[in-house]
Structures are given as C-alpha cells and as structure tokens.
C-alpha cells in the first residue's frame, strides 16, 4: 500500500457503510416499472400457464386411438386459443391451435405438419409420444414461487413476468434525487464562445448522463465559481433538495479548491487520496441529510471514480442488493510494461478476436479514451501485463447496471 493513500477497497468499504436506502416505497404501474428497484419480493398466486395447453397448431388425440401411422380420426371440435373445448370423445381428434387448452382426455398433440385434413376427418401420419407438444400447467411458474426478488433493478422482461402472474402494479423505491454541480472558473457551456484560457464543461454531460442512466432524478445546479461563498450556497440548497450530491473538481488542495472547506463548513467531510489511477482525490461527507461525494475534475478521473464509487453508493441508496460490478477475465492483446504503483483502470476495447486492445494514451485528461473503450481493465499495483495475459475486465455494460 502506498503511504498516505487509501486503497480502492478500503474507500469503498467506508463509503458503503455510510449508504442508506431511501425509505419511501411507491406502488407504480408495471408498465412504468422498468428501471426501477423492486422493494418487495413478488410471489405468484397462480400457475403459469394456468392450464395445460397446446404448444403447436395441430390435432389433440388420445394415444390409445393412434396405434399406428396413417390412422384416420373424426374431427369432433375446433379449439382456438382463448376458447375451452369439450372432453375429447374416444375415437375422435380435436383441431387445436397454439395456446389453446387441451381438451379433457387428450394426451398428445400431433403437429399439423404430420396430419392431413380429409373432410370432417384427419389422417394422423405419425404415432405421437405421450404428452407430446403439451405445455403443462405450472411448467413456467408454480403458485407460491418467488418470481422476482427484492432489491432488483427491474428489466423489461421482469415486468412481463410480473404481468404473466397477473401483477399490474409493483412496489418500488422512490427515485433517488441526485444533485450535481461543477466547480471551476475555467468552465464554459457548449454553445457559448470559448474565451482564451477556458474549456468546455464536459463533465456536466458525462455525469448527467450517468445519473440518468442509473434512474436518478437529477438536479443539476450547473457551474459554480471557485469561491467559498458560492460553493457553500449551492451546497446548502442542494442538501435541502437531494439525497446525494456529486460534484466535479475543486477537491485537490490547491488555492482554488473550495469544495473541502465548503463541505466542512456546511457539514462533515472525509478527504481521501486513493491509490488508483486515474482519479486520486475523492471527498466523501454529509451536508445535513444529504450524502456528499466530490469527484476530481479531470474528465477521465471523474468518469472512472463515478463508476467505481458513486455507482455502488447510489445503487445501495436505491435499494439494490448486489452492488459489486460483475467482471470477466479477458485476454490482453497489448503490452503494459511500466505499471504504476497504484491500481490502474485502463481504458480498453474488446476486439473481434475476443481480446482487449489498449487505448494508446491513458492520460486522465484524454476523454476520447472513454468514448473509444468498452470498459476498464482493472490492473493491480505494480503489475506488468504481457500480450496474452488474462486481465480482470470491467465492461461498461456491467458498470452501467
Ligand atoms: P480540479 O479537480 O478542479 O483541479 O480540475 C482538474 C482538471 O480537470 C483541470 O484541468 C480542470 O480544468 C479540469 N476540469 C475541471 N472541471 C471540469 C469539467 N467540468 N469539465 C471538464 N474538465 C474539467
Ligand atoms: Mg478546479
């Protein structure tokens, strides 16, 4: 461990210990529940499918009536999806369609491809197997099964599954209100001309987009000048309106860095130098009821530290049970001969050969690397990488879950 530096895991542990799940639960239409976090497990009060039904268009038969191929049976009824047929008379077949209930007495479906209609009869060309093409009641979900567990961010298919057991509304945690502001006298908004010495406020876009991607209600307080009063003022306002305040820049200990004294004046703060690259300084504190996380201003650093620290903290606040990102092992198709003493998060891209390519410059000011990459290679301290080595890969698609 580097002297005076906190490891990523140590910082995460302290951070997560301070995260509280929002208390309020609201009941929302399952149609609007995608992306929300389920607050209570959902058990089924029914079997799915609710009745035995046909998996094919064809004919329902009694096995005993089809002892050999080319058996001719009278077609006594026609059962479409949504209808209920009569019990199947011995010696007869029922014309049946996908999803239609199996008539009482039938024990197999013969696909229409193996049948020839002949007036009011059918010639069954093949002897079916017992139960063939019958979907059994409860084969998908059984009454009493837990179909969705609490603490899960709902995907579209989860809401479909809820609907399949007749659930039209779901209990979800209320959206987390996440406040953002951006420190720096050098910042200018795109659309405005860029005076000498100034830069565009790219972090505003990256951080807004990430907060929205995680389903937050975003409060964006814009650019805050490098002054103690201005920083304290916006902190007070944000603390009254947000669950979490995330800021960019101003957390170094330069003369123009007012975030630290402002949070200390309005609340409490821990300042960390983290043994990681990119993104060293990170601030964590509270201002009244709101949690505060101050990210570095460097665009790559703020992006990476958001994914590594704000993300799990936010997920925990949202009520999500599993906050650790899923990583996979992947092959490095690059050399990294001069590793840093700090744990590195390298911008890498998945190539068509299934390996990882490295963005040529890993400078934390080069935002192009983040747009080019598919994820981060998590490289331990002082660990050189040779071509063909397995590395721990954190794909962005996993970090955005
Ligand atoms: P700071 O953490 O405030 O010392 O800023 C570190 C570096 O990031 C400086 O080069 C800043 O100009 C740059 N920076 C700070 N905030 C932003 C921002 N919102 N968008 C783009 N670059 C920024
Ligand atoms: Mg600054």
GROMACS .gro file of C-alpha atoms and ligand atoms in nm:
model
  425
    1UNK     CA    1   0.000   0.000   0.000
    2UNK     CA    2   0.119   0.348  -0.079
    3UNK     CA    3   0.193   0.568   0.215
    4UNK     CA    4  -0.093   0.804   0.292
    5UNK     CA    5  -0.310   0.655   0.023
    6UNK     CA    6  -0.627   0.460   0.078
    7UNK     CA    7  -0.694   0.154  -0.136
    8UNK     CA    8  -1.000   0.141  -0.361
    9UNK     CA    9  -1.149  -0.136  -0.149
   10UNK     CA   10  -1.090   0.046   0.178
   11UNK     CA   11  -1.255   0.358   0.040
   12UNK     CA   12  -1.549   0.155  -0.092
   13UNK     CA   13  -1.600  -0.010   0.242
   14UNK     CA   14  -1.623   0.322   0.426
   15UNK     CA   15  -1.842   0.466   0.155
   16UNK     CA   16  -2.089   0.178   0.152
   17UNK     CA   17  -2.109   0.172   0.530
   18UNK     CA   18  -2.246   0.525   0.503
   19UNK     CA   19  -2.511   0.448   0.240
   20UNK     CA   20  -2.875   0.429   0.346
   21UNK     CA   21  -3.151   0.300   0.122
   22UNK     CA   22  -3.428   0.555   0.063
   23UNK     CA   23  -3.718   0.475   0.295
   24UNK     CA   24  -4.012   0.560   0.072
   25UNK     CA   25  -4.174   0.289  -0.137
   26UNK     CA   26  -4.426   0.369  -0.407
   27UNK     CA   27  -4.665   0.150  -0.600
   28UNK     CA   28  -4.621   0.204  -0.976
   29UNK     CA   29  -4.782   0.052  -1.281
   30UNK     CA   30  -4.584  -0.247  -1.406
   31UNK     CA   31  -4.588  -0.064  -1.739
   32UNK     CA   32  -4.369   0.206  -1.586
   33UNK     CA   33  -4.161  -0.011  -1.356
   34UNK     CA   34  -3.871  -0.090  -1.589
   35UNK     CA   35  -3.550   0.056  -1.448
   36UNK     CA   36  -3.698   0.098  -1.100
   37UNK     CA   37  -3.581  -0.105  -0.799
   38UNK     CA   38  -3.823  -0.362  -0.662
   39UNK     CA   39  -3.883  -0.306  -0.289
   40UNK     CA   40  -4.060  -0.632  -0.202
   41UNK     CA   41  -4.029  -0.984  -0.341
   42UNK     CA   42  -4.316  -1.093  -0.563
   43UNK     CA   43  -4.468  -1.438  -0.515
   44UNK     CA   44  -4.707  -1.596  -0.759
   45UNK     CA   45  -5.067  -1.662  -0.662
   46UNK     CA   46  -5.119  -1.878  -0.971
   47UNK     CA   47  -4.971  -2.137  -1.203
   48UNK     CA   48  -4.831  -2.027  -1.540
   49UNK     CA   49  -4.950  -2.144  -1.776
   50UNK     CA   50  -5.277  -2.166  -1.585
   51UNK     CA   51  -5.388  -2.476  -1.776
   52UNK     CA   52  -5.239  -2.750  -1.993
   53UNK     CA   53  -5.228  -2.608  -2.345
   54UNK     CA   54  -5.103  -2.684  -2.690
   55UNK     CA   55  -4.753  -2.583  -2.797
   56UNK     CA   56  -4.838  -2.629  -3.167
   57UNK     CA   57  -5.106  -2.590  -3.426
   58UNK     CA   58  -5.231  -2.948  -3.489
   59UNK     CA   59  -5.465  -3.210  -3.356
   60UNK     CA   60  -5.533  -3.323  -3.000
   61UNK     CA   61  -5.570  -3.700  -2.975
   62UNK     CA   62  -5.595  -3.989  -2.731
   63UNK     CA   63  -5.281  -4.204  -2.765
   64UNK     CA   64  -5.496  -4.516  -2.748
   65UNK     CA   65  -5.671  -4.401  -3.066
   66UNK     CA   66  -5.347  -4.377  -3.268
   67UNK     CA   67  -5.187  -4.724  -3.251
   68UNK     CA   68  -5.015  -4.687  -3.589
   69UNK     CA   69  -4.929  -4.426  -3.852
   70UNK     CA   70  -5.195  -4.325  -4.108
   71UNK     CA   71  -5.480  -4.354  -3.856
   72UNK     CA   72  -5.799  -4.179  -3.959
   73UNK     CA   73  -5.998  -3.996  -3.688
   74UNK     CA   74  -6.316  -3.792  -3.699
   75UNK     CA   75  -6.255  -3.423  -3.609
   76UNK     CA   76  -6.519  -3.353  -3.347
   77UNK     CA   77  -6.432  -2.994  -3.249
   78UNK     CA   78  -6.208  -2.698  -3.312
   79UNK     CA   79  -6.035  -2.525  -3.016
   80UNK     CA   80  -5.869  -2.189  -3.062
   81UNK     CA   81  -5.654  -2.000  -2.809
   82UNK     CA   82  -5.890  -1.836  -2.561
   83UNK     CA   83  -6.163  -2.099  -2.603
   84UNK     CA   84  -6.237  -2.405  -2.386
   85UNK     CA   85  -6.318  -2.731  -2.568
   86UNK     CA   86  -6.540  -3.022  -2.472
   87UNK     CA   87  -6.398  -3.351  -2.341
   88UNK     CA   88  -6.246  -3.544  -2.630
   89UNK     CA   89  -6.473  -3.826  -2.739
   90UNK     CA   90  -6.288  -4.158  -2.777
   91UNK     CA   91  -6.208  -4.223  -3.142
   92UNK     CA   92  -6.207  -3.854  -3.232
   93UNK     CA   93  -5.950  -3.575  -3.268
   94UNK     CA   94  -5.981  -3.203  -3.194
   95UNK     CA   95  -5.839  -2.943  -3.428
   96UNK     CA   96  -5.630  -2.728  -3.190
   97UNK     CA   97  -5.414  -2.415  -3.210
   98UNK     CA   98  -5.111  -2.291  -3.018
   99UNK     CA   99  -5.206  -2.176  -2.668
  100UNK     CA  100  -5.549  -2.342  -2.671
  101UNK     CA  101  -5.641  -2.553  -2.365
  102UNK     CA  102  -5.602  -2.929  -2.405
  103UNK     CA  103  -5.945  -3.093  -2.406
  104UNK     CA  104  -6.008  -3.340  -2.125
  105UNK     CA  105  -5.900  -3.691  -2.228
  106UNK     CA  106  -5.641  -3.584  -2.486
  107UNK     CA  107  -5.285  -3.690  -2.406
  108UNK     CA  108  -5.083  -3.567  -2.703
  109UNK     CA  109  -5.082  -3.311  -2.981
  110UNK     CA  110  -4.983  -3.408  -3.332
  111UNK     CA  111  -4.831  -3.119  -3.527
  112UNK     CA  112  -5.038  -3.026  -3.831
  113UNK     CA  113  -4.731  -3.099  -4.046
  114UNK     CA  114  -4.787  -3.470  -3.964
  115UNK     CA  115  -5.161  -3.464  -4.035
  116UNK     CA  116  -5.376  -3.448  -4.350
  117UNK     CA  117  -5.722  -3.297  -4.324
  118UNK     CA  118  -5.978  -3.501  -4.513
  119UNK     CA  119  -6.330  -3.351  -4.500
  120UNK     CA  120  -6.452  -3.380  -4.140
  121UNK     CA  121  -6.175  -3.627  -4.059
  122UNK     CA  122  -5.797  -3.618  -4.022
  123UNK     CA  123  -5.533  -3.873  -4.115
  124UNK     CA  124  -5.266  -3.882  -3.845
  125UNK     CA  125  -4.945  -3.990  -4.017
  126UNK     CA  126  -4.730  -4.040  -3.713
  127UNK     CA  127  -4.775  -4.202  -3.372
  128UNK     CA  128  -4.725  -3.929  -3.110
  129UNK     CA  129  -4.531  -3.970  -2.787
  130UNK     CA  130  -4.719  -3.938  -2.456
  131UNK     CA  131  -4.763  -3.569  -2.369
  132UNK     CA  132  -4.605  -3.453  -2.693
  133UNK     CA  133  -4.645  -3.078  -2.758
  134UNK     CA  134  -4.845  -3.026  -2.441
  135UNK     CA  135  -4.731  -2.740  -2.218
  136UNK     CA  136  -4.823  -2.839  -1.865
  137UNK     CA  137  -4.998  -2.608  -1.618
  138UNK     CA  138  -4.735  -2.457  -1.385
  139UNK     CA  139  -4.442  -2.556  -1.607
  140UNK     CA  140  -4.322  -2.192  -1.615
  141UNK     CA  141  -4.429  -2.065  -1.270
  142UNK     CA  142  -4.590  -2.254  -0.981
  143UNK     CA  143  -4.830  -2.098  -0.737
  144UNK     CA  144  -4.619  -1.979  -0.440
  145UNK     CA  145  -4.295  -1.938  -0.638
  146UNK     CA  146  -4.098  -1.616  -0.578
  147UNK     CA  147  -4.065  -1.481  -0.931
  148UNK     CA  148  -3.887  -1.152  -0.852
  149UNK     CA  149  -3.667  -1.083  -0.552
  150UNK     CA  150  -3.646  -0.755  -0.364
  151UNK     CA  151  -3.355  -0.525  -0.441
  152UNK     CA  152  -3.350  -0.597  -0.812
  153UNK     CA  153  -3.348  -0.328  -1.078
  154UNK     CA  154  -3.637  -0.431  -1.297
  155UNK     CA  155  -3.573  -0.514  -1.659
  156UNK     CA  156  -3.849  -0.509  -1.921
  157UNK     CA  157  -3.872  -0.889  -1.905
  158UNK     CA  158  -3.923  -0.872  -1.525
  159UNK     CA  159  -4.229  -0.654  -1.573
  160UNK     CA  160  -4.353  -0.903  -1.833
  161UNK     CA  161  -4.300  -1.187  -1.586
  162UNK     CA  162  -4.495  -0.993  -1.321
  163UNK     CA  163  -4.775  -0.938  -1.569
  164UNK     CA  164  -4.781  -1.311  -1.653
  165UNK     CA  165  -4.887  -1.379  -1.293
  166UNK     CA  166  -5.145  -1.103  -1.305
  167UNK     CA  167  -4.948  -0.831  -1.126
  168UNK     CA  168  -5.036  -0.488  -1.265
  169UNK     CA  169  -4.855  -0.268  -1.013
  170UNK     CA  170  -4.524  -0.313  -0.834
  171UNK     CA  171  -4.376  -0.168  -0.512
  172UNK     CA  172  -4.055   0.020  -0.597
  173UNK     CA  173  -3.826   0.252  -0.407
  174UNK     CA  174  -3.875   0.616  -0.489
  175UNK     CA  175  -3.620   0.759  -0.728
  176UNK     CA  176  -3.300   0.887  -0.572
  177UNK     CA  177  -3.258   1.262  -0.609
  178UNK     CA  178  -2.903   1.322  -0.719
  179UNK     CA  179  -2.765   1.675  -0.726
  180UNK     CA  180  -2.475   1.773  -0.947
  181UNK     CA  181  -2.259   2.080  -0.968
  182UNK     CA  182  -1.937   2.166  -1.144
  183UNK     CA  183  -1.664   2.379  -0.993
  184UNK     CA  184  -1.417   2.577  -1.196
  185UNK     CA  185  -1.382   2.934  -1.319
  186UNK     CA  186  -1.244   2.792  -1.643
  187UNK     CA  187  -1.571   2.621  -1.741
  188UNK     CA  188  -1.787   2.733  -2.031
  189UNK     CA  189  -2.101   2.568  -2.166
  190UNK     CA  190  -2.103   2.434  -2.522
  191UNK     CA  191  -2.296   2.675  -2.740
  192UNK     CA  192  -2.114   2.969  -2.584
  193UNK     CA  193  -1.792   3.101  -2.738
  194UNK     CA  194  -1.473   2.980  -2.573
  195UNK     CA  195  -1.262   3.271  -2.442
  196UNK     CA  196  -0.884   3.225  -2.414
  197UNK     CA  197  -0.780   3.006  -2.124
  198UNK     CA  198  -1.121   2.843  -2.082
  199UNK     CA  199  -1.252   2.491  -2.151
  200UNK     CA  200  -1.592   2.341  -2.210
  201UNK     CA  201  -1.772   2.177  -1.920
  202UNK     CA  202  -1.768   1.821  -2.047
  203UNK     CA  203  -1.819   1.665  -1.705
  204UNK     CA  204  -2.166   1.815  -1.688
  205UNK     CA  205  -2.269   1.593  -1.978
  206UNK     CA  206  -2.093   1.277  -1.871
  207UNK     CA  207  -2.216   1.295  -1.512
  208UNK     CA  208  -2.573   1.396  -1.604
  209UNK     CA  209  -2.591   1.107  -1.846
  210UNK     CA  210  -2.463   0.857  -1.591
  211UNK     CA  211  -2.701   0.978  -1.320
  212UNK     CA  212  -2.992   0.944  -1.564
  213UNK     CA  213  -2.873   0.604  -1.685
  214UNK     CA  214  -2.900   0.484  -1.325
  215UNK     CA  215  -3.257   0.611  -1.300
  216UNK     CA  216  -3.191   0.910  -1.075
  217UNK     CA  217  -3.398   1.222  -1.058
  218UNK     CA  218  -3.119   1.464  -1.147
  219UNK     CA  219  -3.093   1.816  -1.002
  220UNK     CA  220  -2.829   2.000  -1.197
  221UNK     CA  221  -2.702   2.320  -1.032
  222UNK     CA  222  -2.464   2.398  -1.317
  223UNK     CA  223  -2.129   2.569  -1.294
  224UNK     CA  224  -2.026   2.710  -0.957
  225UNK     CA  225  -1.748   2.968  -0.946
  226UNK     CA  226  -1.432   2.894  -0.750
  227UNK     CA  227  -1.532   3.081  -0.435
  228UNK     CA  228  -1.612   2.964  -0.084
  229UNK     CA  229  -1.939   3.157  -0.059
  230UNK     CA  230  -2.072   3.033  -0.392
  231UNK     CA  231  -1.978   2.674  -0.311
  232UNK     CA  232  -2.136   2.692   0.036
  233UNK     CA  233  -2.452   2.847  -0.105
  234UNK     CA  234  -2.513   2.578  -0.365
  235UNK     CA  235  -2.427   2.305  -0.113
  236UNK     CA  236  -2.693   2.433   0.127
  237UNK     CA  237  -2.951   2.446  -0.146
  238UNK     CA  238  -2.864   2.102  -0.283
  239UNK     CA  239  -2.863   1.948   0.066
  240UNK     CA  240  -3.225   2.056   0.108
  241UNK     CA  241  -3.330   1.902  -0.223
  242UNK     CA  242  -3.117   1.591  -0.278
  243UNK     CA  243  -3.029   1.252  -0.131
  244UNK     CA  244  -2.681   1.257  -0.281
  245UNK     CA  245  -2.471   1.549  -0.400
  246UNK     CA  246  -2.198   1.473  -0.653
  247UNK     CA  247  -1.955   1.742  -0.761
  248UNK     CA  248  -1.674   1.769  -1.009
  249UNK     CA  249  -1.344   1.944  -0.946
  250UNK     CA  250  -1.214   2.155  -0.663
  251UNK     CA  251  -1.117   1.865  -0.436
  252UNK     CA  252  -0.743   1.897  -0.468
  253UNK     CA  253  -0.575   2.114  -0.214
  254UNK     CA  254  -0.487   2.397  -0.447
  255UNK     CA  255  -0.570   2.758  -0.363
  256UNK     CA  256  -0.872   2.746  -0.594
  257UNK     CA  257  -1.019   2.432  -0.441
  258UNK     CA  258  -1.313   2.534  -0.228
  259UNK     CA  259  -1.508   2.215  -0.206
  260UNK     CA  260  -1.326   2.085   0.101
  261UNK     CA  261  -1.366   2.397   0.317
  262UNK     CA  262  -1.724   2.449   0.193
  263UNK     CA  263  -1.837   2.096   0.287
  264UNK     CA  264  -1.652   2.120   0.618
  265UNK     CA  265  -1.833   2.447   0.692
  266UNK     CA  266  -2.177   2.312   0.598
  267UNK     CA  267  -2.139   1.954   0.716
  268UNK     CA  268  -1.864   1.699   0.760
  269UNK     CA  269  -1.605   1.563   0.522
  270UNK     CA  270  -1.353   1.288   0.475
  271UNK     CA  271  -1.084   1.364   0.217
  272UNK     CA  272  -0.917   1.071   0.056
  273UNK     CA  273  -0.624   1.023  -0.169
  274UNK     CA  274  -0.695   0.690  -0.328
  275UNK     CA  275  -0.430   0.454  -0.458
  276UNK     CA  276  -0.576   0.438  -0.806
  277UNK     CA  277  -0.510   0.575  -1.149
  278UNK     CA  278  -0.688   0.771  -1.285
  279UNK     CA  279  -0.859   0.976  -1.019
  280UNK     CA  280  -0.674   1.033  -0.699
  281UNK     CA  281  -0.859   1.279  -0.478
  282UNK     CA  282  -1.207   1.185  -0.364
  283UNK     CA  283  -1.417   1.352  -0.098
  284UNK     CA  284  -1.694   1.188   0.098
  285UNK     CA  285  -1.913   1.355   0.353
  286UNK     CA  286  -2.256   1.470   0.455
  287UNK     CA  287  -2.434   1.801   0.437
  288UNK     CA  288  -2.743   1.775   0.658
  289UNK     CA  289  -2.943   1.474   0.533
  290UNK     CA  290  -2.758   1.454   0.201
  291UNK     CA  291  -2.456   1.241   0.128
  292UNK     CA  292  -2.174   1.420  -0.049
  293UNK     CA  293  -1.925   1.276  -0.296
  294UNK     CA  294  -1.669   1.510  -0.451
  295UNK     CA  295  -1.506   1.378  -0.767
  296UNK     CA  296  -1.186   1.504  -0.926
  297UNK     CA  297  -1.224   1.748  -1.216
  298UNK     CA  298  -1.020   1.558  -1.469
  299UNK     CA  299  -1.276   1.420  -1.715
  300UNK     CA  300  -1.146   1.064  -1.719
  301UNK     CA  301  -1.098   1.065  -1.341
  302UNK     CA  302  -1.449   1.187  -1.270
  303UNK     CA  303  -1.592   0.931  -1.512
  304UNK     CA  304  -1.399   0.639  -1.363
  305UNK     CA  305  -1.450   0.743  -1.000
  306UNK     CA  306  -1.823   0.784  -1.065
  307UNK     CA  307  -1.841   0.427  -1.191
  308UNK     CA  308  -1.625   0.286  -0.913
  309UNK     CA  309  -1.754   0.483  -0.614
  310UNK     CA  310  -2.069   0.680  -0.687
  311UNK     CA  311  -2.228   0.385  -0.866
  312UNK     CA  312  -2.219   0.137  -0.574
  313UNK     CA  313  -2.312   0.409  -0.327
  314UNK     CA  314  -2.603   0.513  -0.546
  315UNK     CA  315  -2.717   0.154  -0.602
  316UNK     CA  316  -2.716   0.092  -0.228
  317UNK     CA  317  -2.918   0.411  -0.178
  318UNK     CA  318  -3.161   0.293  -0.445
  319UNK     CA  319  -3.214  -0.033  -0.256
  320UNK     CA  320  -3.019  -0.262  -0.487
  321UNK     CA  321  -2.892  -0.573  -0.313
  322UNK     CA  322  -2.596  -0.658  -0.535
  323UNK     CA  323  -2.373  -0.356  -0.592
  324UNK     CA  324  -2.040  -0.513  -0.691
  325UNK     CA  325  -1.994  -0.495  -1.068
  326UNK     CA  326  -1.954  -0.825  -1.250
  327UNK     CA  327  -1.610  -0.860  -1.403
  328UNK     CA  328  -1.485  -1.116  -1.650
  329UNK     CA  329  -1.142  -1.247  -1.731
  330UNK     CA  330  -1.024  -1.147  -2.076
  331UNK     CA  331  -0.707  -1.178  -2.278
  332UNK     CA  332  -0.484  -0.873  -2.307
  333UNK     CA  333  -0.377  -0.820  -2.668
  334UNK     CA  334  -0.142  -0.546  -2.555
  335UNK     CA  335   0.172  -0.490  -2.350
  336UNK     CA  336   0.176  -0.280  -2.034
  337UNK     CA  337   0.541  -0.298  -1.931
  338UNK     CA  338   0.557   0.001  -1.693
  339UNK     CA  339   0.274  -0.032  -1.445
  340UNK     CA  340   0.204   0.225  -1.177
  341UNK     CA  341   0.241   0.162  -0.805
  342UNK     CA  342  -0.130   0.240  -0.783
  343UNK     CA  343  -0.413   0.014  -0.903
  344UNK     CA  344  -0.488   0.118  -1.259
  345UNK     CA  345  -0.813   0.123  -1.451
  346UNK     CA  346  -0.708   0.113  -1.814
  347UNK     CA  347  -0.941   0.208  -2.096
  348UNK     CA  348  -0.963  -0.099  -2.318
  349UNK     CA  349  -1.174  -0.215  -2.608
  350UNK     CA  350  -1.299  -0.562  -2.686
  351UNK     CA  351  -1.165  -0.666  -3.026
  352UNK     CA  352  -1.340  -0.908  -3.264
  353UNK     CA  353  -1.087  -1.178  -3.169
  354UNK     CA  354  -1.222  -1.174  -2.813
  355UNK     CA  355  -0.918  -0.999  -2.667
  356UNK     CA  356  -0.866  -0.649  -2.531
  357UNK     CA  357  -0.692  -0.361  -2.705
  358UNK     CA  358  -0.549  -0.068  -2.510
  359UNK     CA  359  -0.617   0.296  -2.585
  360UNK     CA  360  -0.274   0.437  -2.677
  361UNK     CA  361  -0.278   0.714  -2.419
  362UNK     CA  362  -0.403   0.655  -2.067
  363UNK     CA  363  -0.371   1.021  -1.964
  364UNK     CA  364  -0.660   1.115  -1.734
  365UNK     CA  365  -0.732   1.429  -1.935
  366UNK     CA  366  -0.797   1.238  -2.258
  367UNK     CA  367  -1.171   1.187  -2.266
  368UNK     CA  368  -1.151   1.028  -2.611
  369UNK     CA  369  -1.026   0.713  -2.437
  370UNK     CA  370  -1.357   0.670  -2.253
  371UNK     CA  371  -1.567   0.704  -2.568
  372UNK     CA  372  -1.341   0.463  -2.757
  373UNK     CA  373  -1.331   0.199  -2.483
  374UNK     CA  374  -1.573  -0.082  -2.400
  375UNK     CA  375  -1.465  -0.096  -2.040
  376UNK     CA  376  -1.183  -0.086  -1.788
  377UNK     CA  377  -0.905  -0.333  -1.728
  378UNK     CA  378  -0.851  -0.348  -1.353
  379UNK     CA  379  -0.476  -0.383  -1.311
  380UNK     CA  380  -0.322  -0.449  -0.967
  381UNK     CA  381  -0.042  -0.222  -0.838
  382UNK     CA  382   0.300  -0.276  -0.999
  383UNK     CA  383   0.160  -0.545  -1.226
  384UNK     CA  384   0.310  -0.558  -1.574
  385UNK     CA  385   0.092  -0.704  -1.846
  386UNK     CA  386   0.228  -0.912  -2.131
  387UNK     CA  387   0.045  -0.998  -2.450
  388UNK     CA  388  -0.181  -1.297  -2.391
  389UNK     CA  389  -0.212  -1.246  -2.012
  390UNK     CA  390  -0.555  -1.275  -1.856
  391UNK     CA  391  -0.674  -0.949  -1.703
  392UNK     CA  392  -0.978  -0.850  -1.498
  393UNK     CA  393  -1.213  -0.669  -1.735
  394UNK     CA  394  -1.499  -0.448  -1.621
  395UNK     CA  395  -1.720  -0.392  -1.925
  396UNK     CA  396  -1.913  -0.065  -1.930
  397UNK     CA  397  -2.235  -0.261  -1.990
  398UNK     CA  398  -2.183  -0.421  -1.649
  399UNK     CA  399  -2.083  -0.093  -1.484
  400UNK     CA  400  -2.400   0.069  -1.617
  401UNK     CA  401  -2.625  -0.184  -1.442
  402LIG     P1  402  -0.967   2.026  -1.047
  402LIG     O1  403  -1.003   1.891  -0.991
  402LIG     O2  404  -1.070   2.128  -1.021
  402LIG     O3  405  -0.831   2.066  -1.003
  402LIG     O4  406  -0.959   2.008  -1.204
  402LIG     C1  407  -0.868   1.917  -1.264
  402LIG     C2  408  -0.867   1.933  -1.413
  402LIG     O5  409  -0.995   1.899  -1.466
  402LIG     C3  410  -0.840   2.072  -1.463
  402LIG     O6  411  -0.763   2.062  -1.580
  402LIG     C4  412  -0.976   2.127  -1.494
  402LIG     O7  413  -0.975   2.227  -1.591
  402LIG     C5  414  -1.047   2.004  -1.545
  402LIG     N1  415  -1.190   2.015  -1.520
  402LIG     C6  416  -1.248   2.050  -1.404
  402LIG     N2  417  -1.381   2.050  -1.413
  402LIG     C7  418  -1.410   2.012  -1.540
  402LIG     C8  419  -1.532   1.994  -1.612
  402LIG     N3  420  -1.650   2.015  -1.553
  402LIG     N4  421  -1.523   1.956  -1.741
  402LIG     C9  422  -1.405   1.935  -1.800
  402LIG     N5  423  -1.287   1.949  -1.738
  402LIG    C10  424  -1.287   1.989  -1.608
  403LIG    MG1  425  -1.082   2.335  -1.033
   0.00000   0.00000   0.00000
